[in-house]
Short mmCIF file of C-alpha atoms and ligand atoms in Angstrom, two decimals:
data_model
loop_
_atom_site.label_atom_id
_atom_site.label_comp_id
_atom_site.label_asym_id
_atom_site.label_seq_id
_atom_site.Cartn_x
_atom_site.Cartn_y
_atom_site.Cartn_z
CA UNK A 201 -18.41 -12.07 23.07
CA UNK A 202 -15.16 -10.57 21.18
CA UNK A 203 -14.21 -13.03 18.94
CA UNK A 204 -9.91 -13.41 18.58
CA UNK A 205 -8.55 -12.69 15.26
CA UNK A 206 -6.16 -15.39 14.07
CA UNK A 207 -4.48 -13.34 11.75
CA UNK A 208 -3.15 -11.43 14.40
CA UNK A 209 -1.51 -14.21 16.07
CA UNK A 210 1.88 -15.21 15.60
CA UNK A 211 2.75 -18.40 15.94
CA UNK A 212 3.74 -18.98 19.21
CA UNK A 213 0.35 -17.02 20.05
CA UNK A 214 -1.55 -19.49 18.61
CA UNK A 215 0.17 -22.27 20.15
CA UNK A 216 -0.44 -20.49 23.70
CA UNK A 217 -4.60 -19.94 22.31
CA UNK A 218 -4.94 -23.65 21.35
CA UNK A 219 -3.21 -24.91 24.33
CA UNK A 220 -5.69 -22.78 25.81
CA UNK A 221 -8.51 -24.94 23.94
CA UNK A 222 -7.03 -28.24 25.34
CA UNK A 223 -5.60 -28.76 21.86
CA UNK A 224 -1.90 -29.87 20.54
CA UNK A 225 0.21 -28.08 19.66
CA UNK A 226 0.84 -28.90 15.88
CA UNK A 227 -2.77 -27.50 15.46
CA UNK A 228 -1.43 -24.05 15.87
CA UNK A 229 0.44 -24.56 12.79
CA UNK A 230 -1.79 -26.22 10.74
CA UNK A 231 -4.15 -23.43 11.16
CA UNK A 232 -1.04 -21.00 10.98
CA UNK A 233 -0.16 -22.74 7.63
CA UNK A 234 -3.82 -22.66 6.22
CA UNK A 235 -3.99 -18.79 6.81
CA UNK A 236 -0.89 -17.37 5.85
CA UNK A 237 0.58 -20.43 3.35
CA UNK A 238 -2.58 -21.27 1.38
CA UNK A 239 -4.62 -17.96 1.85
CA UNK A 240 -7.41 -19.98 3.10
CA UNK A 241 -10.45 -17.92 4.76
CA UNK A 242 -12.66 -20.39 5.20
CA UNK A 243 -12.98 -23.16 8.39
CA UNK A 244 -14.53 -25.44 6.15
CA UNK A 245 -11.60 -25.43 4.24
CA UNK A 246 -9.14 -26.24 6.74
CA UNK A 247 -9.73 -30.33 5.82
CA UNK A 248 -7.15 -31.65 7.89
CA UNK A 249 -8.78 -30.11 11.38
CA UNK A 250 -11.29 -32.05 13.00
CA UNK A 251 -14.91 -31.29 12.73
CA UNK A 252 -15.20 -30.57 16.41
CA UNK A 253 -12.02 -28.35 16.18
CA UNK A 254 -13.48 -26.30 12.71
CA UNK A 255 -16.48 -25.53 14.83
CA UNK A 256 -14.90 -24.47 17.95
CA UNK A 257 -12.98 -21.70 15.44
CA UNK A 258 -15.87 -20.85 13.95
CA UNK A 259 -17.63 -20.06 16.76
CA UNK A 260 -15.16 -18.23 19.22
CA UNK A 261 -12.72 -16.87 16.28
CA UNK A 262 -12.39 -15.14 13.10
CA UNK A 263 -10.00 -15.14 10.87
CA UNK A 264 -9.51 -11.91 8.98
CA UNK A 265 -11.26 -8.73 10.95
CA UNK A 266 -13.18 -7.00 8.12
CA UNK A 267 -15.58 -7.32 6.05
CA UNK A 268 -16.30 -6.31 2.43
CA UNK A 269 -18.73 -3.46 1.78
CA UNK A 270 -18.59 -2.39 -1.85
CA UNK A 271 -16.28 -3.53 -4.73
CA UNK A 272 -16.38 -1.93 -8.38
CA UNK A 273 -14.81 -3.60 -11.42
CA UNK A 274 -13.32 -2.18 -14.03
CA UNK A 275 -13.94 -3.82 -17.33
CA UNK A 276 -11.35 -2.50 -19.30
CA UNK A 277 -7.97 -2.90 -17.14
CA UNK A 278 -9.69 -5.76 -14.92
CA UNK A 279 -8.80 -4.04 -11.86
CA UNK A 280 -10.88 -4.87 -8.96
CA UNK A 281 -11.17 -2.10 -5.55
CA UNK A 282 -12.45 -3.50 -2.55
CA UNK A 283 -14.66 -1.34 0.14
CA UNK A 284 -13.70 -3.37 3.71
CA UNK A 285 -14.93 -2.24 7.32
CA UNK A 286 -12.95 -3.09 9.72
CA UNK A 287 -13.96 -4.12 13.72
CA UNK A 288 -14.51 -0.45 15.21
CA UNK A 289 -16.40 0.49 11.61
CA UNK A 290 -13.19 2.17 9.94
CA UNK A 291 -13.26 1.51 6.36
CA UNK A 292 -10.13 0.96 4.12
CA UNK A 293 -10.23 0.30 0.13
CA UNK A 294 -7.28 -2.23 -1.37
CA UNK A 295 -6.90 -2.77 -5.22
CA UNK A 296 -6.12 -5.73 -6.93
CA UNK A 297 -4.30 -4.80 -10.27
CA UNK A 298 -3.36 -7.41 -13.08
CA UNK A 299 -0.51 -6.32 -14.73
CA UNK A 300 1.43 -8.26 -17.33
CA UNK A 301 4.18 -8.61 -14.69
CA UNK A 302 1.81 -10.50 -12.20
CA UNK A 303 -0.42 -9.34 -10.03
CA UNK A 304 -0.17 -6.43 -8.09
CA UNK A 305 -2.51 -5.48 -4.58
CA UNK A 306 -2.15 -1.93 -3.67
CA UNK A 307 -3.00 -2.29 0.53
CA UNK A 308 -4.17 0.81 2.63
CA UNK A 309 -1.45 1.17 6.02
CA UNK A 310 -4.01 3.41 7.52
CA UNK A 311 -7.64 4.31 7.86
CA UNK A 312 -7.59 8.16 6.65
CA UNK A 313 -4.34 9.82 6.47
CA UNK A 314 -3.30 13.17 8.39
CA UNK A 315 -0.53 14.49 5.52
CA UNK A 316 -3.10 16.92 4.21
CA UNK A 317 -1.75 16.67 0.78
CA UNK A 318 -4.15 19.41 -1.03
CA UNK A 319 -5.06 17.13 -4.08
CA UNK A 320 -5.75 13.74 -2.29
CA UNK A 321 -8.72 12.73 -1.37
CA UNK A 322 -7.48 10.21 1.71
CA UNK A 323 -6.73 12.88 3.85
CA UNK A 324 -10.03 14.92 4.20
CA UNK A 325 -11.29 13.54 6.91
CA UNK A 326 -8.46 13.35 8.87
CA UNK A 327 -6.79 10.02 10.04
CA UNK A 328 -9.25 7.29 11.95
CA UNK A 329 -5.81 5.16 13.26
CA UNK A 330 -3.39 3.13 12.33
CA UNK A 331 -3.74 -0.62 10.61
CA UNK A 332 -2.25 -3.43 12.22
CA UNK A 333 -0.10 -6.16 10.36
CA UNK A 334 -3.13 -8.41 10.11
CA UNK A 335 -5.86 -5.84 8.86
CA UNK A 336 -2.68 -5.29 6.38
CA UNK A 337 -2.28 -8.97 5.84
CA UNK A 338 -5.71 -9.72 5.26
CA UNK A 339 -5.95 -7.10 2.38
CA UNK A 340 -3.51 -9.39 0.68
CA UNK A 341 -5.17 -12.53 1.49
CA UNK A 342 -8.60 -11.88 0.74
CA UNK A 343 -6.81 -10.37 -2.88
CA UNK A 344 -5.29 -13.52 -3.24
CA UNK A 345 -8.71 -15.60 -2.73
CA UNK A 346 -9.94 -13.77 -5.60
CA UNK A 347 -7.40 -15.39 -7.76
CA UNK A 348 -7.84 -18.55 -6.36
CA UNK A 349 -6.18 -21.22 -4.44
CA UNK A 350 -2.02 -19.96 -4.67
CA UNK A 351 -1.17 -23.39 -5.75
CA UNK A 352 -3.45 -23.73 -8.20
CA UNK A 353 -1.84 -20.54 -10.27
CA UNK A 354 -2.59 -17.29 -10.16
CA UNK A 355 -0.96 -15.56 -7.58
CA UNK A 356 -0.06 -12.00 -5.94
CA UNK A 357 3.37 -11.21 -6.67
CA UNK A 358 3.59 -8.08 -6.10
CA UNK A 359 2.31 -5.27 -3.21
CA UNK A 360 2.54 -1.84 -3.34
CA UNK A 361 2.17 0.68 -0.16
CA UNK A 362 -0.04 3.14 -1.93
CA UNK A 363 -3.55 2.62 -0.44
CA UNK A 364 -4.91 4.89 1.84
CA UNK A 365 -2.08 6.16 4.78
CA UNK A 366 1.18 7.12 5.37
CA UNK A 367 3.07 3.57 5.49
CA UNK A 368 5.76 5.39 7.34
CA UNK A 369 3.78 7.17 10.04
CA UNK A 370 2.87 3.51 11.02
CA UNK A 371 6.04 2.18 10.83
CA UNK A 372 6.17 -0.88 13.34
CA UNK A 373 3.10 -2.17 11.75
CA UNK A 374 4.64 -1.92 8.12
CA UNK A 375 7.78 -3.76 9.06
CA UNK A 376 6.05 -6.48 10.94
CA UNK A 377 3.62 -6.85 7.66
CA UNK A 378 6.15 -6.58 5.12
CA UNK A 379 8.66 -9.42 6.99
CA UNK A 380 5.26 -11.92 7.21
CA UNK A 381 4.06 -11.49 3.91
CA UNK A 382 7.87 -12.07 2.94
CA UNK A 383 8.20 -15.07 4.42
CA UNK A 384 8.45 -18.57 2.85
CA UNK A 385 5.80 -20.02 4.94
CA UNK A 386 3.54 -17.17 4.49
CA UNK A 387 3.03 -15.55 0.85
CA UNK A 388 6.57 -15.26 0.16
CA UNK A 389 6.40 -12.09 -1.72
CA UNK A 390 9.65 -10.93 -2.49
CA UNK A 391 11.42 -8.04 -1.45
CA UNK A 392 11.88 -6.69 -4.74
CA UNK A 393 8.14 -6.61 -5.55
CA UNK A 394 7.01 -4.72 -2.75
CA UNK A 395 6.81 -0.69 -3.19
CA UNK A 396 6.30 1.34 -0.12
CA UNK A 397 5.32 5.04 -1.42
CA UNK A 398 5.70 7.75 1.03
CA UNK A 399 4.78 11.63 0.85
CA UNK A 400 8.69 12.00 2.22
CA UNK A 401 8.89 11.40 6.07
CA UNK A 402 12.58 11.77 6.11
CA UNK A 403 13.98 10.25 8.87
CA UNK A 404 11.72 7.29 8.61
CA UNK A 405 13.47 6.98 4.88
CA UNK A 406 16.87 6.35 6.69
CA UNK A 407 15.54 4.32 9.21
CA UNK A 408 14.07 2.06 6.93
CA UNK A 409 17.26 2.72 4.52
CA UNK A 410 19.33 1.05 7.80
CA UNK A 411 17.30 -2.35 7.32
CA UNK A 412 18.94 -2.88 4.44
CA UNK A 413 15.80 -4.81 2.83
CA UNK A 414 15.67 -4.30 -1.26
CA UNK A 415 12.12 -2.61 -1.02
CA UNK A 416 11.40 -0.41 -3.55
CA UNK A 417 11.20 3.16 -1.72
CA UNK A 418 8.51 5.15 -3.93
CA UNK A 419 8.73 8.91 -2.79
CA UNK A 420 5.30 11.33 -3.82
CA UNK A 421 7.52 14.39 -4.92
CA UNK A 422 5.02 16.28 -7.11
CA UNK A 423 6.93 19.39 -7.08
CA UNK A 424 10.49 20.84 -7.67
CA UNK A 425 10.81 23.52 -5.32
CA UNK A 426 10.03 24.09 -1.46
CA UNK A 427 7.33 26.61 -2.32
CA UNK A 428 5.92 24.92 -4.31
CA UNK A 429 5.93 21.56 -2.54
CA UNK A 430 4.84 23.78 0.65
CA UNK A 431 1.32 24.86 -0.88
CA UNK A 432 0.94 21.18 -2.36
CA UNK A 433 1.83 18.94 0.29
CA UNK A 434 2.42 20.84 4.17
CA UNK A 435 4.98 17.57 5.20
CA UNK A 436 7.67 19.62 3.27
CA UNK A 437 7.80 22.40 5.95
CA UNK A 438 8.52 19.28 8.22
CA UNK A 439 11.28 17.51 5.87
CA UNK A 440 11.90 20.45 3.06
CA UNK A 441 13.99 18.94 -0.20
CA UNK A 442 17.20 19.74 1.54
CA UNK A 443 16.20 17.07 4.12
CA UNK A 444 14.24 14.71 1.52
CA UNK A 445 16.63 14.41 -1.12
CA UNK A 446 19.49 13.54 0.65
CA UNK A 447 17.67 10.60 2.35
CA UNK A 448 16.19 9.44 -0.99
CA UNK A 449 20.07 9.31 -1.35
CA UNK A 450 20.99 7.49 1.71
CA UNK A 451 18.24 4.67 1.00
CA UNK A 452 19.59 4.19 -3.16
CA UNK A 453 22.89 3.85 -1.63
CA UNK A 454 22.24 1.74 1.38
CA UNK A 455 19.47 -1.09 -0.77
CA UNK A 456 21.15 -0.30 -4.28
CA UNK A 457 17.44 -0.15 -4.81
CA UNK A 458 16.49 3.17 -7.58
CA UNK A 459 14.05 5.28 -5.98
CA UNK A 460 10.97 5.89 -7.76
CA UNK A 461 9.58 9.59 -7.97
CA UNK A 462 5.72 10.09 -7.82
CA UNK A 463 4.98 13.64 -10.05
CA UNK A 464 1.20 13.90 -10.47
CA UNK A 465 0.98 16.87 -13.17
CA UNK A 466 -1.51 19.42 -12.03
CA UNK A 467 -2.76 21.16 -14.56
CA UNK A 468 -1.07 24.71 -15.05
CA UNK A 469 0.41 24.23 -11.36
CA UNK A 470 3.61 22.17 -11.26
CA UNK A 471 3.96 20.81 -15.33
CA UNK A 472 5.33 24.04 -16.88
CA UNK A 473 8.71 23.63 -18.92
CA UNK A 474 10.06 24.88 -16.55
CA UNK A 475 9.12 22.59 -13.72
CA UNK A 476 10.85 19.70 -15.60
CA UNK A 477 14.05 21.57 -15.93
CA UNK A 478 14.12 22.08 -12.15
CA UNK A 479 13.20 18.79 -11.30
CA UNK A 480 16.05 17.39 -13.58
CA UNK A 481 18.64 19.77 -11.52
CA UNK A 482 17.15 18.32 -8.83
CA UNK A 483 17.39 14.44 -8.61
CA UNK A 484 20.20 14.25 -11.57
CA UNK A 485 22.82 11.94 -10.01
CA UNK A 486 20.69 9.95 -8.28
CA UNK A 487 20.05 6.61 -8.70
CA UNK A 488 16.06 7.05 -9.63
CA UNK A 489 13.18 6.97 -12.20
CA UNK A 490 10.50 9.63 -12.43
CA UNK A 491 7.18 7.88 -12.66
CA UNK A 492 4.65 10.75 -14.25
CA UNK A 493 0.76 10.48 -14.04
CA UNK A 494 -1.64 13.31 -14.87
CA UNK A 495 -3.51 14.05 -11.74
CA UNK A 496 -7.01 11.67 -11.48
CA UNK A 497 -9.29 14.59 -10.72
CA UNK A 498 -11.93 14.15 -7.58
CA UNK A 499 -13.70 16.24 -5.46
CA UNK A 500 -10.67 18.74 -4.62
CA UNK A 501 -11.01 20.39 -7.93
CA UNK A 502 -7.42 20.41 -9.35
CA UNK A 503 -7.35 18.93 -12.93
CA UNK A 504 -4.76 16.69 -14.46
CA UNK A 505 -2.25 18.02 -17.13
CA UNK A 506 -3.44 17.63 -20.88
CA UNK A 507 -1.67 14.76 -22.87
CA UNK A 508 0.63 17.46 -25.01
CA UNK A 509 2.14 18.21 -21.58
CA UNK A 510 2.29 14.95 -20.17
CA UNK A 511 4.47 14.40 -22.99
CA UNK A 512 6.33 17.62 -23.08
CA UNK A 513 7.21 16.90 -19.70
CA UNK A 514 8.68 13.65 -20.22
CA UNK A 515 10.95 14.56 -23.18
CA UNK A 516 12.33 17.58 -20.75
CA UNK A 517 13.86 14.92 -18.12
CA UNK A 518 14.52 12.65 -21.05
CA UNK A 519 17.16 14.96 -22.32
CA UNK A 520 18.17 15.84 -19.01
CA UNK A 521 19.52 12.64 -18.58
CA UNK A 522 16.52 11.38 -15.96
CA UNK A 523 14.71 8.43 -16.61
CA UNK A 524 11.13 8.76 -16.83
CA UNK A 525 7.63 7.12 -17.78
CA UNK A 526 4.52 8.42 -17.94
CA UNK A 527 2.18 6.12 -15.82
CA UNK A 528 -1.56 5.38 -17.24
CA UNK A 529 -3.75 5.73 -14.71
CA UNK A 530 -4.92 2.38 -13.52
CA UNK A 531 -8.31 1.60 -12.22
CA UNK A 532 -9.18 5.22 -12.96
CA UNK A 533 -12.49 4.47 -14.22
CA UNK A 534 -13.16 2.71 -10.43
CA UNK A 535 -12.37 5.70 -8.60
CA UNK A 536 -8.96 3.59 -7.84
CA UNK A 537 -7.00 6.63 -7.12
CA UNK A 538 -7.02 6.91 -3.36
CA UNK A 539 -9.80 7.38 -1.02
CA UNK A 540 -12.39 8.26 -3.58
CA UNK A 541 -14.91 5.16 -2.42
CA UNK A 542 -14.35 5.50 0.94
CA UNK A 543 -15.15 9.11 0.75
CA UNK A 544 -18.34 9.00 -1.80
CA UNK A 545 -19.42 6.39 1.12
CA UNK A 546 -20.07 9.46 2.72
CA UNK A 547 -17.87 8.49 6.11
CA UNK A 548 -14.99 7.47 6.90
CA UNK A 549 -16.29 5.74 9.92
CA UNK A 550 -19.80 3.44 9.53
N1 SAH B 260 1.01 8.42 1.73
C1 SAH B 260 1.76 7.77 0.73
C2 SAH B 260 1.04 6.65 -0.01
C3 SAH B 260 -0.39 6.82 -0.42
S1 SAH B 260 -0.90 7.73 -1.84
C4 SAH B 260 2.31 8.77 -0.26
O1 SAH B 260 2.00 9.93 -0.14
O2 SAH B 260 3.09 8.38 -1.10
C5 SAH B 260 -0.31 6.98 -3.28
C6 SAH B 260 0.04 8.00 -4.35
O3 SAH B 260 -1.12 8.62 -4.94
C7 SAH B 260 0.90 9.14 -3.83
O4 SAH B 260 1.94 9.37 -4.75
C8 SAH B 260 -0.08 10.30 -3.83
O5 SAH B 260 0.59 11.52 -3.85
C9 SAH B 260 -0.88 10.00 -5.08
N2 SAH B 260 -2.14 10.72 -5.22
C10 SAH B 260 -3.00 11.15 -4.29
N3 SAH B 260 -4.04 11.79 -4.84
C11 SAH B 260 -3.84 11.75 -6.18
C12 SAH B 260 -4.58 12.22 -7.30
N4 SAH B 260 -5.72 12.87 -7.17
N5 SAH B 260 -4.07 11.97 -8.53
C13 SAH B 260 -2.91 11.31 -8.69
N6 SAH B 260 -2.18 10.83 -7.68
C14 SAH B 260 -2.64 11.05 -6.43
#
């Protein structure tokens, strides 16, 4: 028997499923409430259901539709990546990152990714399919039960798009996950703390630029010129810079949100001095912050910038006038940069 997934409901679908079950109404929302407001993933811990009601769910239902395979630690940032399969044997990974902020959960939008970016590791095997809001949703949720109860403290405050997938490629999804997990009867994550990173799907930028939410757009730039971007990352013959830029524009002046540039410095192929000085030409006047990280090398064989360049690199845009950090690389000791776990797992489909 295929069991129904509750976090896919909404709630007017579970109404219609309990109904269905010859039970109120209200139940619908308690259980609706239990999920999404309290992160609970457990039947058992749904107290104010009756017994006969808990068992019925757990025996025709589930509530989130995957299941952890792997996780790895890291002891020295505490960042924790999670290994899930989903229902058809996809596998995602999702990171749970302390920060001093809060707490951040990076959340995969797709299994695999079909951008072909040359030094990710997502993309190899091609893309599996699209997430749906609740294989989003549960990412969070199941990060949040690892904190503990949300009322009793420690909570996830902030999510970040930059899991496995192109977030804008599955764009319905996205938007129906980001307005649930916004909500105050859900995990009420605000606006503000929620980055969606995208290799630079233009139009998608201006179409999410016209819903006027303050999300924080994070575009993967990595290089300063088309031919460069074009060996690097094959979405630029799509959108080239003329096309990209302009709608990184569009969104910073329709959200008054500053966009946030992704450079990864390759090693001797896009973090020469003169690199910086063209990427400083290139987004000066626009409302935006470079965020710098040397490459995390994997199985593709590029290798990250050295330190002295890192650095070099930042003082260029510095002086340029652009606002720029250098980003350590979190979780890098847990093969947190994309994809790596679900690739060493040897499929992307078990
Ligand atoms: N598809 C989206 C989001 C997923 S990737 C995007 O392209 O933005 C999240 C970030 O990790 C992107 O900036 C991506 O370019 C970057 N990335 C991928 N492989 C990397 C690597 N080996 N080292 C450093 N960053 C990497």
């Amino acid at each position: 028997m295929t069991r129904v997934d509750l976090i896919e409901m909404n709630p007017s679908e579970l109404e219609g499923f309990f109904r269905g079950m010859g039970e109120p109404a209200y139940r619908a929302w308690q259980v609706y409430r239990w999920i999404h407001g309290h992160g609970v993933l457990h039947f058992s811990e749904m107290t104010n259901l009756p017994k006969k009601v808990r068992s019925l769910l757990e025996s025709q239902t589930r509530i989130v539709s995957m299941d952890e395979i792997e996780r790895q630690v890291d002891q020295e940032d505490g960042a924790t990546k999670f290994l899930f399969r989903l229902r058809d044997g996809e596998t995602v990974e999702t990171v749970l990152l302390p920060q001093s902020y809060g707490n951040s959960v990076c959340v995969s939008t797709q299994a695999g990714c079909r951008m072909g970016c040359l030094f990710c590791v997502s993309t190899v095997g091609g893309l599996g399919r699209n997430l749906t809001p609740g294989e989003m949703e549960a990412q969070v949720l199941i990060a949040q039960s690892e904190l503990g109860r949300r009322e009793d403290g420690a909570r996830v405050s902030h999510v970040v798009l930059m899991g496995i997938g192109e977030p804008l490629e599955n764009y319905d999804n996205v938007l129906v996950f980001l307005k649930r997990i916004h909500e105050k009867d859900n995990l009420g994550i605000s606006y503000r703390n929620i980055t969606l990173s995208t290799c630079g799907l233009a139009p998608e930028i201006k179409r999410l630029a016209s819903e006027a939410l303050p999300i924080t757009l994070a575009v993967s730039l990595h290089a300063p010129n088309d031919e460069l971007r074009n060996r690097l990352m094959p979405v630029n013959k799509r959108y080239p810079l003329s096309e990209l830029l302009p709608a990184c524009r569009e969104y910073a002046e329709r959200t008054g949100r500053r966009v946030t540039f992704e450079y990864a410095l390759i090693n001797e192929v896009n973090d020469l001095p003169e690199h910086a000085r063209e990427l400083s030409r290139l987004v000066r006047g626009l409302l935006c912050h470079v965020n710098l990280i040397p490459l995390n090398p994997n199985e593709r064989g590029l290798e990250g910038s050295r330190p002295d360049r890192v650095k070099e690199f930042a003082r260029i845009l510095e002086n340029s006038g652009v606002n720029a950090t250098v980003r350590r690389s979190l979780g890098g000791n847990i093969e947190a940069a994309c994809g790596q776990l679900r690739r060493r797992n040897g499929r992307e489909k078990s």
